[in-house]
Tab-separated table of C-alpha atoms in Angstrom:
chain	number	residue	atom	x	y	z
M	59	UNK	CA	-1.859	99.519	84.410
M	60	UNK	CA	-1.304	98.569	80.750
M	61	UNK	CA	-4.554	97.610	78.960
M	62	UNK	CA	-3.913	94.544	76.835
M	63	UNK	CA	-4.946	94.707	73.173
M	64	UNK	CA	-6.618	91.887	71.104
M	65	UNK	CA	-3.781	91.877	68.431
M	66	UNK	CA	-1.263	91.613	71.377
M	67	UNK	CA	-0.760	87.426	72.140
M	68	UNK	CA	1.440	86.212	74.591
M	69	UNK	CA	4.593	84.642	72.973
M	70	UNK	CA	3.316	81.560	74.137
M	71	UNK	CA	-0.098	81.727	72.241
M	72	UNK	CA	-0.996	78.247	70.548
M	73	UNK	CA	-4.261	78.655	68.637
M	74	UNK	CA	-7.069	76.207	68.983
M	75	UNK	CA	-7.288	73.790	66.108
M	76	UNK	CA	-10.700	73.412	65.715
M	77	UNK	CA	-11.532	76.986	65.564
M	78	UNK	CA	-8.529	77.546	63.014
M	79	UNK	CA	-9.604	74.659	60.587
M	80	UNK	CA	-13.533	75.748	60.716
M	81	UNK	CA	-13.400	78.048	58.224
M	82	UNK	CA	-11.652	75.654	55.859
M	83	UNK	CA	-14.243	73.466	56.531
M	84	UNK	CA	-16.769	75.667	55.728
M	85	UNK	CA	-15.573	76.259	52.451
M	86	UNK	CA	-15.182	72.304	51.797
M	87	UNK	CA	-18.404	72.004	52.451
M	88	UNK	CA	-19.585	74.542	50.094
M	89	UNK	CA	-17.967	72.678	47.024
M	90	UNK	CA	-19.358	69.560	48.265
M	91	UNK	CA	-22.934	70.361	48.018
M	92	UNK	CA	-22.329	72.016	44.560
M	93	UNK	CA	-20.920	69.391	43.471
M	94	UNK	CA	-23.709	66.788	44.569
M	95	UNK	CA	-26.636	69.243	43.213
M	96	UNK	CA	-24.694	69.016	39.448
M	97	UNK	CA	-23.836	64.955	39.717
M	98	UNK	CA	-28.086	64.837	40.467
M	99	UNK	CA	-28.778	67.015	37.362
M	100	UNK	CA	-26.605	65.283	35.456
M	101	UNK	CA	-27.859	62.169	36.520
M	102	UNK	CA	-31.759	63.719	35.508
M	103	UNK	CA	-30.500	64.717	32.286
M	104	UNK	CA	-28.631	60.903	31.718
M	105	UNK	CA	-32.366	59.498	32.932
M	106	UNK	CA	-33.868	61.609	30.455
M	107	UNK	CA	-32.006	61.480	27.446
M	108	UNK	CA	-32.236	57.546	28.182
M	109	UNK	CA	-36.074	57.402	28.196
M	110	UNK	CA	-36.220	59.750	24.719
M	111	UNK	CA	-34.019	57.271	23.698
M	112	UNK	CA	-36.135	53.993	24.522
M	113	UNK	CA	-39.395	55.947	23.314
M	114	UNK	CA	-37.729	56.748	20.143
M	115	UNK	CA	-36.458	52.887	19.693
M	116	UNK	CA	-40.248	51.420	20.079
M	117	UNK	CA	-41.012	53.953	17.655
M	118	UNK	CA	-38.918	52.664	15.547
M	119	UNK	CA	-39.365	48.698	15.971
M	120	UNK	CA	-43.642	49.290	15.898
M	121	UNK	CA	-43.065	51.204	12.444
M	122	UNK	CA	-40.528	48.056	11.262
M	123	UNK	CA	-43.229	45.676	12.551
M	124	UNK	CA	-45.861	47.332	10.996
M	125	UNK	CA	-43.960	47.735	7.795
M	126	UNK	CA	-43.551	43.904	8.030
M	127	UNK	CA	-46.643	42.852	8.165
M	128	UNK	CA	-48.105	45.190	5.651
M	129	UNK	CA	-45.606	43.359	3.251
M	130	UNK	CA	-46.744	39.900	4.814
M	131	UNK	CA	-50.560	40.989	3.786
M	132	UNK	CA	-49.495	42.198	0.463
M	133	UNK	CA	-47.821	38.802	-0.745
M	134	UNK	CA	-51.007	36.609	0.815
M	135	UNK	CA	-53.107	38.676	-0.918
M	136	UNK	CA	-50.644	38.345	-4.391
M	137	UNK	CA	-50.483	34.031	-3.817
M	138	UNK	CA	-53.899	33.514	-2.804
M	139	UNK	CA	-55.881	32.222	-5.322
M	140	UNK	CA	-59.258	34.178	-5.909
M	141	UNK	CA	-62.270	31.501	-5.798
M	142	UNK	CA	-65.426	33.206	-7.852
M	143	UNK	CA	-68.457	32.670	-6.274
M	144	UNK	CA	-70.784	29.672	-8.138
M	145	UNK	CA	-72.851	31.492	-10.606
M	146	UNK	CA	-76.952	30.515	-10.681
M	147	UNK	CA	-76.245	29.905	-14.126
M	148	UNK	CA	-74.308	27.451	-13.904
M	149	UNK	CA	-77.103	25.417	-12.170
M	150	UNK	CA	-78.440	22.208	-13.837
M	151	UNK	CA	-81.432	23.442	-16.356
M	152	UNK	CA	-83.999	21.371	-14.115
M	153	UNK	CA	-82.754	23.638	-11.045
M	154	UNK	CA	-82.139	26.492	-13.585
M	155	UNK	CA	-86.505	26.141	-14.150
M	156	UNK	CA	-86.834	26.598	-10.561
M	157	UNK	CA	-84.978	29.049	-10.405
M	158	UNK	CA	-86.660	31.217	-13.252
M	159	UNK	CA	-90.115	29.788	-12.155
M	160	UNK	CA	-89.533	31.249	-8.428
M	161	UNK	CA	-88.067	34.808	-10.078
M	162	UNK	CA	-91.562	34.798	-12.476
M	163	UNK	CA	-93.759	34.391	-8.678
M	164	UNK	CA	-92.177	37.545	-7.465
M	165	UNK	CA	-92.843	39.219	-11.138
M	166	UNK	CA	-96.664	38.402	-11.370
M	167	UNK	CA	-97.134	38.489	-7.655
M	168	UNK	CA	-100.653	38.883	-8.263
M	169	UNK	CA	-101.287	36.065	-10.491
M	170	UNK	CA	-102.727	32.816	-9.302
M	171	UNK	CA	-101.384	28.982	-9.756
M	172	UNK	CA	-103.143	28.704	-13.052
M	173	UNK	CA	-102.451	32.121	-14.166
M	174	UNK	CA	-98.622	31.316	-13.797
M	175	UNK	CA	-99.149	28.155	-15.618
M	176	UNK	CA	-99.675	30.213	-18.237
M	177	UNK	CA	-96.379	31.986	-18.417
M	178	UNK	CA	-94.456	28.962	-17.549
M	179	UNK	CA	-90.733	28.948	-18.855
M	180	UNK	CA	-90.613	24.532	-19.477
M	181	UNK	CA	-87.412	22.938	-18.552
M	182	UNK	CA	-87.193	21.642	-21.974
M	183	UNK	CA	-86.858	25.401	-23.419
M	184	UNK	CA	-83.424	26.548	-21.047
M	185	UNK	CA	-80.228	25.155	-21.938
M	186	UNK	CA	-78.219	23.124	-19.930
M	187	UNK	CA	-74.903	24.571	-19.904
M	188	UNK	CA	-73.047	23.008	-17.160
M	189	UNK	CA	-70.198	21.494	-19.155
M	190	UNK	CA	-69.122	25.183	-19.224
M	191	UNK	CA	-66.687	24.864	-16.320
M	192	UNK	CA	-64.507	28.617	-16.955
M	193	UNK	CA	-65.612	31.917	-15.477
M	194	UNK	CA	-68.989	33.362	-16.703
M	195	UNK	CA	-67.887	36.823	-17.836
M	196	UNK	CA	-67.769	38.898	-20.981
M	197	UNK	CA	-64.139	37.464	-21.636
M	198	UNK	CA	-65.002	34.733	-22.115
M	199	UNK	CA	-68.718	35.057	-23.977
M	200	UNK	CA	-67.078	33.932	-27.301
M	201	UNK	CA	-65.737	30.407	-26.115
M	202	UNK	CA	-68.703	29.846	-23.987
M	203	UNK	CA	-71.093	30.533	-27.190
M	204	UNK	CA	-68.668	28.392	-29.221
M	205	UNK	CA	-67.772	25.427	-26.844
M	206	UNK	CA	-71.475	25.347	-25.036
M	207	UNK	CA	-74.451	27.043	-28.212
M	208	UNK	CA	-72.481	25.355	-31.312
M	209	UNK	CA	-75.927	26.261	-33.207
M	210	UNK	CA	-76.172	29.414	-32.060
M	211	UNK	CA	-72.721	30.188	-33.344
M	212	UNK	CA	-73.841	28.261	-36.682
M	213	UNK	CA	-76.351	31.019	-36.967
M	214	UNK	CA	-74.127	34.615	-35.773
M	215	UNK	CA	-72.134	33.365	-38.753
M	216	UNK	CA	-74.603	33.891	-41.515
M	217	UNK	CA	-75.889	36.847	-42.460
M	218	UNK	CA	-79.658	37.803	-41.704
M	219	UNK	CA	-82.354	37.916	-44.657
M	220	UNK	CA	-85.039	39.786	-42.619
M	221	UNK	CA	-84.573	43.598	-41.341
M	222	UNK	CA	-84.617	43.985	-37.663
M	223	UNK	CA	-84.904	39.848	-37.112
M	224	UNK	CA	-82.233	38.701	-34.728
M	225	UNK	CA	-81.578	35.534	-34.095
M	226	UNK	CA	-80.264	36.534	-30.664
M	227	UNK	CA	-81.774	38.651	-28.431
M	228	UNK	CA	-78.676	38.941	-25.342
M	229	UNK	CA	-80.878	41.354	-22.326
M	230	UNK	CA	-78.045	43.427	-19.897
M	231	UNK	CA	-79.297	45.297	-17.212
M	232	UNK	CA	-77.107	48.472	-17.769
M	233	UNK	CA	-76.263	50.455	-20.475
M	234	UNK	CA	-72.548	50.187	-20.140
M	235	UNK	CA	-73.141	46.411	-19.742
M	236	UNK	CA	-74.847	46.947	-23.477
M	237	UNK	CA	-71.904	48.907	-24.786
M	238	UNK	CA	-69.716	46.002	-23.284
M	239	UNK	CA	-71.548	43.140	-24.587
M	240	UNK	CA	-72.113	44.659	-28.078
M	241	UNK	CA	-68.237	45.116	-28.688
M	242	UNK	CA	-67.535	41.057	-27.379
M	243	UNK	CA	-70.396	39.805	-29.867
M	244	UNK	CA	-68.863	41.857	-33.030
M	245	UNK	CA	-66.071	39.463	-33.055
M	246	UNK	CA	-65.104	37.761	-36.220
M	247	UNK	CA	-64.765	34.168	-34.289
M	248	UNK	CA	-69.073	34.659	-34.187
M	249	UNK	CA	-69.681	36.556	-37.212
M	250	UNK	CA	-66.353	35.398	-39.436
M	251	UNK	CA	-66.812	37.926	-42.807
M	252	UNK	CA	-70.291	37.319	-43.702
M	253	UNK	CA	-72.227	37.347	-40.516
M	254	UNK	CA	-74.586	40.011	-39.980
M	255	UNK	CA	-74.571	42.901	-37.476
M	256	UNK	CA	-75.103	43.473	-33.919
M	257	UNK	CA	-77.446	46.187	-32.753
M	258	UNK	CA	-77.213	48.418	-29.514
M	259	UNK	CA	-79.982	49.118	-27.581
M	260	UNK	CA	-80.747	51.096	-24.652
M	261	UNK	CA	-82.381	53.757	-23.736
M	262	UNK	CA	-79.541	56.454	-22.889
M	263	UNK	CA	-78.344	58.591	-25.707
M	264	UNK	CA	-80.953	56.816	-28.276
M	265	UNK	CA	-84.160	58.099	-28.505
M	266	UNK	CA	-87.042	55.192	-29.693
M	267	UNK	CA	-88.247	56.459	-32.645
M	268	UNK	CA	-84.406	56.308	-33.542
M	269	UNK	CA	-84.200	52.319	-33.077
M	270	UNK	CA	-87.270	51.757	-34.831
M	271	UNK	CA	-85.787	53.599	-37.524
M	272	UNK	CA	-82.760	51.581	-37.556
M	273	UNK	CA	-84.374	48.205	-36.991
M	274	UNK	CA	-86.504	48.800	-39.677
M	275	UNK	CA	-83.301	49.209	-42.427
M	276	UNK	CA	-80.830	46.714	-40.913
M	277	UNK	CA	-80.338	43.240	-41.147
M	278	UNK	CA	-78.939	41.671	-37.624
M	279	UNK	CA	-77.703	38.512	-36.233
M	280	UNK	CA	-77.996	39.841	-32.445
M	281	UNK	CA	-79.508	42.475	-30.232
M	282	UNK	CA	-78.070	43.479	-26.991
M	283	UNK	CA	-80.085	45.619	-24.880
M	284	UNK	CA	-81.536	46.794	-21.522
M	285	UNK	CA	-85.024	44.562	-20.615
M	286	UNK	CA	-86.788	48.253	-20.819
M	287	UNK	CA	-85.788	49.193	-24.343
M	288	UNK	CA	-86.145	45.635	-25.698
M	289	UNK	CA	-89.313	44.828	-24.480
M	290	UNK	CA	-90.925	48.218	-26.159
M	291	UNK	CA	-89.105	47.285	-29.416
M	292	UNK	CA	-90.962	44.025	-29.099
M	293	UNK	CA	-94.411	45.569	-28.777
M	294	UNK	CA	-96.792	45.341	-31.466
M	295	UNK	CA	-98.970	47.899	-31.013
M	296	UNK	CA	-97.683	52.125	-30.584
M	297	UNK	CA	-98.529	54.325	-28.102
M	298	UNK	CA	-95.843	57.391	-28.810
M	299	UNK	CA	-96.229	57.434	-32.844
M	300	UNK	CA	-97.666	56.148	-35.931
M	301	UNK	CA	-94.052	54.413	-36.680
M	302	UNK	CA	-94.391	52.165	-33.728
M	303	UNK	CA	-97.808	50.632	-34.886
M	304	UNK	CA	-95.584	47.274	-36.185
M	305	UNK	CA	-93.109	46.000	-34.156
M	306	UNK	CA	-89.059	46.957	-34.583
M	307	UNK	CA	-88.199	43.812	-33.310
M	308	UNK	CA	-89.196	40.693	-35.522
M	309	UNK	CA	-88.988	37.153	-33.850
M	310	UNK	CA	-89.264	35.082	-37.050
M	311	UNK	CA	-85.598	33.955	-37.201
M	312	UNK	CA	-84.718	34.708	-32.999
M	313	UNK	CA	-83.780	30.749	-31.564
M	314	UNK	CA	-81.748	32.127	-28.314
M	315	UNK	CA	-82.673	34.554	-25.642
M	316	UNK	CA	-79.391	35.194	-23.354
M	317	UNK	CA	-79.766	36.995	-19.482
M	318	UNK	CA	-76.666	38.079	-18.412
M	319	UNK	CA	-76.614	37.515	-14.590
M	320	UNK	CA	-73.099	37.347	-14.578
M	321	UNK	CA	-72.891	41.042	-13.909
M	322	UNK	CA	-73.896	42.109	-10.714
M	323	UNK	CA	-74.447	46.010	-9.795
M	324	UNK	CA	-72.896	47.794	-6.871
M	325	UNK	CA	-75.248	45.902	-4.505
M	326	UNK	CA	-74.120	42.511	-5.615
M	327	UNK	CA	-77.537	42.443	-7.123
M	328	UNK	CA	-77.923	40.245	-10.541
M	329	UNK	CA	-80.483	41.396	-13.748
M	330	UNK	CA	-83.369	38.960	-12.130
M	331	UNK	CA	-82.570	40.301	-8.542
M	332	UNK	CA	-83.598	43.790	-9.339
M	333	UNK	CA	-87.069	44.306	-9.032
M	334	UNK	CA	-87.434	46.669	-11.971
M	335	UNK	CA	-85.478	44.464	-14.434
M	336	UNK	CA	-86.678	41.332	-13.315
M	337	UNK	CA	-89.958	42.508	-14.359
M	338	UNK	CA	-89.460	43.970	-17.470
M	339	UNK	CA	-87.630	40.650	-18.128
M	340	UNK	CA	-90.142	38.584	-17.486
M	341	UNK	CA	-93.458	40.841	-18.561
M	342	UNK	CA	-92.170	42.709	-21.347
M	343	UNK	CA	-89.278	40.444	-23.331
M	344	UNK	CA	-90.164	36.893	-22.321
M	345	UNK	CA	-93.901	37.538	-21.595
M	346	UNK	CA	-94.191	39.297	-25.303
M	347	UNK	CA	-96.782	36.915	-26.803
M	348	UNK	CA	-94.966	35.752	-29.698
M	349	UNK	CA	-91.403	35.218	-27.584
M	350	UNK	CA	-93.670	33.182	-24.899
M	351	UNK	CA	-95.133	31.132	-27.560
M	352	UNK	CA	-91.774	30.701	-28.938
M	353	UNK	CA	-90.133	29.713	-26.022
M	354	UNK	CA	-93.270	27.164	-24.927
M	355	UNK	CA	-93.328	25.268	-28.446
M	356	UNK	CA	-89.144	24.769	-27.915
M	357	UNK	CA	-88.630	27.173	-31.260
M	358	UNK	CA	-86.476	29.792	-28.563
M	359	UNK	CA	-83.508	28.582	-26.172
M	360	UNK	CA	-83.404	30.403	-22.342
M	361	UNK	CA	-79.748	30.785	-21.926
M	362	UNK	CA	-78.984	31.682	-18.191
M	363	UNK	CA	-74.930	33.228	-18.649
């Protein structure tokens, strides 16, 4: 008997179509899954390149914005009109004595009714200078002298016949407030060619003996200084040195007494809000016996500025 071999078909042999196509299919099948894993990465990578996208694009829009409305701010703030604050200055003088009356309680905080009577500032002595309607700063010190003290400006003009007797005395509570104030009052519109000079004086740099010196040979129309180094150049008596036994400061020909409260120090604070200047203000320059008496008989002028 023959033994029939596996490569050896009978002529009529048909093979089975399913089992001849499955390896075809197999390899279909393959490329179809390879193909579906790329479309999905590609479709990851589309999804993320789309959100960098959109993240980038609010980026870009919150910077514009913000860009915007920085210029927005920057042209209110360039049309808006800045409104100064009312100075106390500029308060009628009867509210103006109030004022100063309720600053000298706080100075002499031991004193009693009658004692304060004593050291009363009268209505009658501080000027009224509401028709001054500008700003009150050193700009505009020489108009407001001119248009608002026309006899104090009378006065700057002429020259001085006594050493070391102003006929201003303008009190700053700083010493680059002094400096300031000194180089505003040396104009020629107060002093025109014959009016006398204006003395600095604080207590930085300039030692006392060294403005006692100078008062003593110079002939001023004004003195602008600190409350501290003004009210010991008013004293009479000398406790440092024999040259301080008469006073630097003379008061014969003084008819105005200027506090600048239009400067205010880094804590908004004005000359009489400051406890240490408000009381050498009001114990040591206006409570100096012969600038009280002064300013009681109506001979000196309180100008609030």
């Amino acid at each position: 008997m023959n033994g029939q071999r596996g490569d050896d078909l009978d002529d009529d042999f048909v093979p089975d179509e399913l089992v001849a196509t499955s390896g075809e299919e197999d390899n279909g099948l393959g490329d179809d899954i390879g193909g579906l894993l790329s479309a999905d990465e590609d479709a990851e990578e589309a999804e993320v390149h789309t959100k960098e996208k959109t993240t980038t694009e609010k980026k870009r829009k919150r910077r514009e914005k913000e860009k915007e409305r920085k210029i927005k701010k920057k042209k209110l703030a360039e049309t808006v009109e800045v409104i100064e604050p009312l100075s106390v200055a500029a308060q009628p003088a009867h509210k103006l004595a109030d004022y100063v009356s309720s600053m000298q309680v706080k100075a002499f905080p031991a004193m009693s009714g009658i004692e304060l009577g004593d050291v009363l500032i009268p209505e009658s002595s501080i000027a009224d200078t509401t028709i001054w309607t500008g700003s009150r700063s050193l700009d505009n010190l020489v108009e407001f002298i001119i248009e608002v003290l026309p006899t104090l400006h009378t006065r700057l003009s002429q020259r001085s016949k006594v050493a070391g007797a102003p006929t201003l005395l303008f009190i700053a509570g700083a010493a680059l407030r002094v400096a300031d104030a000194t180089r505003v009052l040396k104009d020629k519109r107060l002093r025109r060619e014959k009016g006398a000079d204006v003395a600095k004086l604080f207590a930085r740099h300039f030692k006392l003996e060294e403005h006692v010196s100078y008062l003593k040979r110079s002939k001023i129309g004004s003195a602008v200084g600190t409350p501290g180094r003004i009210g010991k150049l008013l004293c009479e008596t000398g406790e440092l040195d024999t040259i301080l036994e008469y006073h630097a400061l003379v008061v014969s020909q003084l008819t105005h007494i200027i506090l600048d409260l239009s400067y205010r120090d880094p804590k908004n604070r004005n000359l009489l809000d400051i406890p240490e200047t408000r009381d050498e203000v009001f114990r040591t320059v206006l409570g100096a016996p012969k600038v009280l008496k002064g300013i009681q008989e109506g001979k000196i002028q309180l100008v609030l500025f």
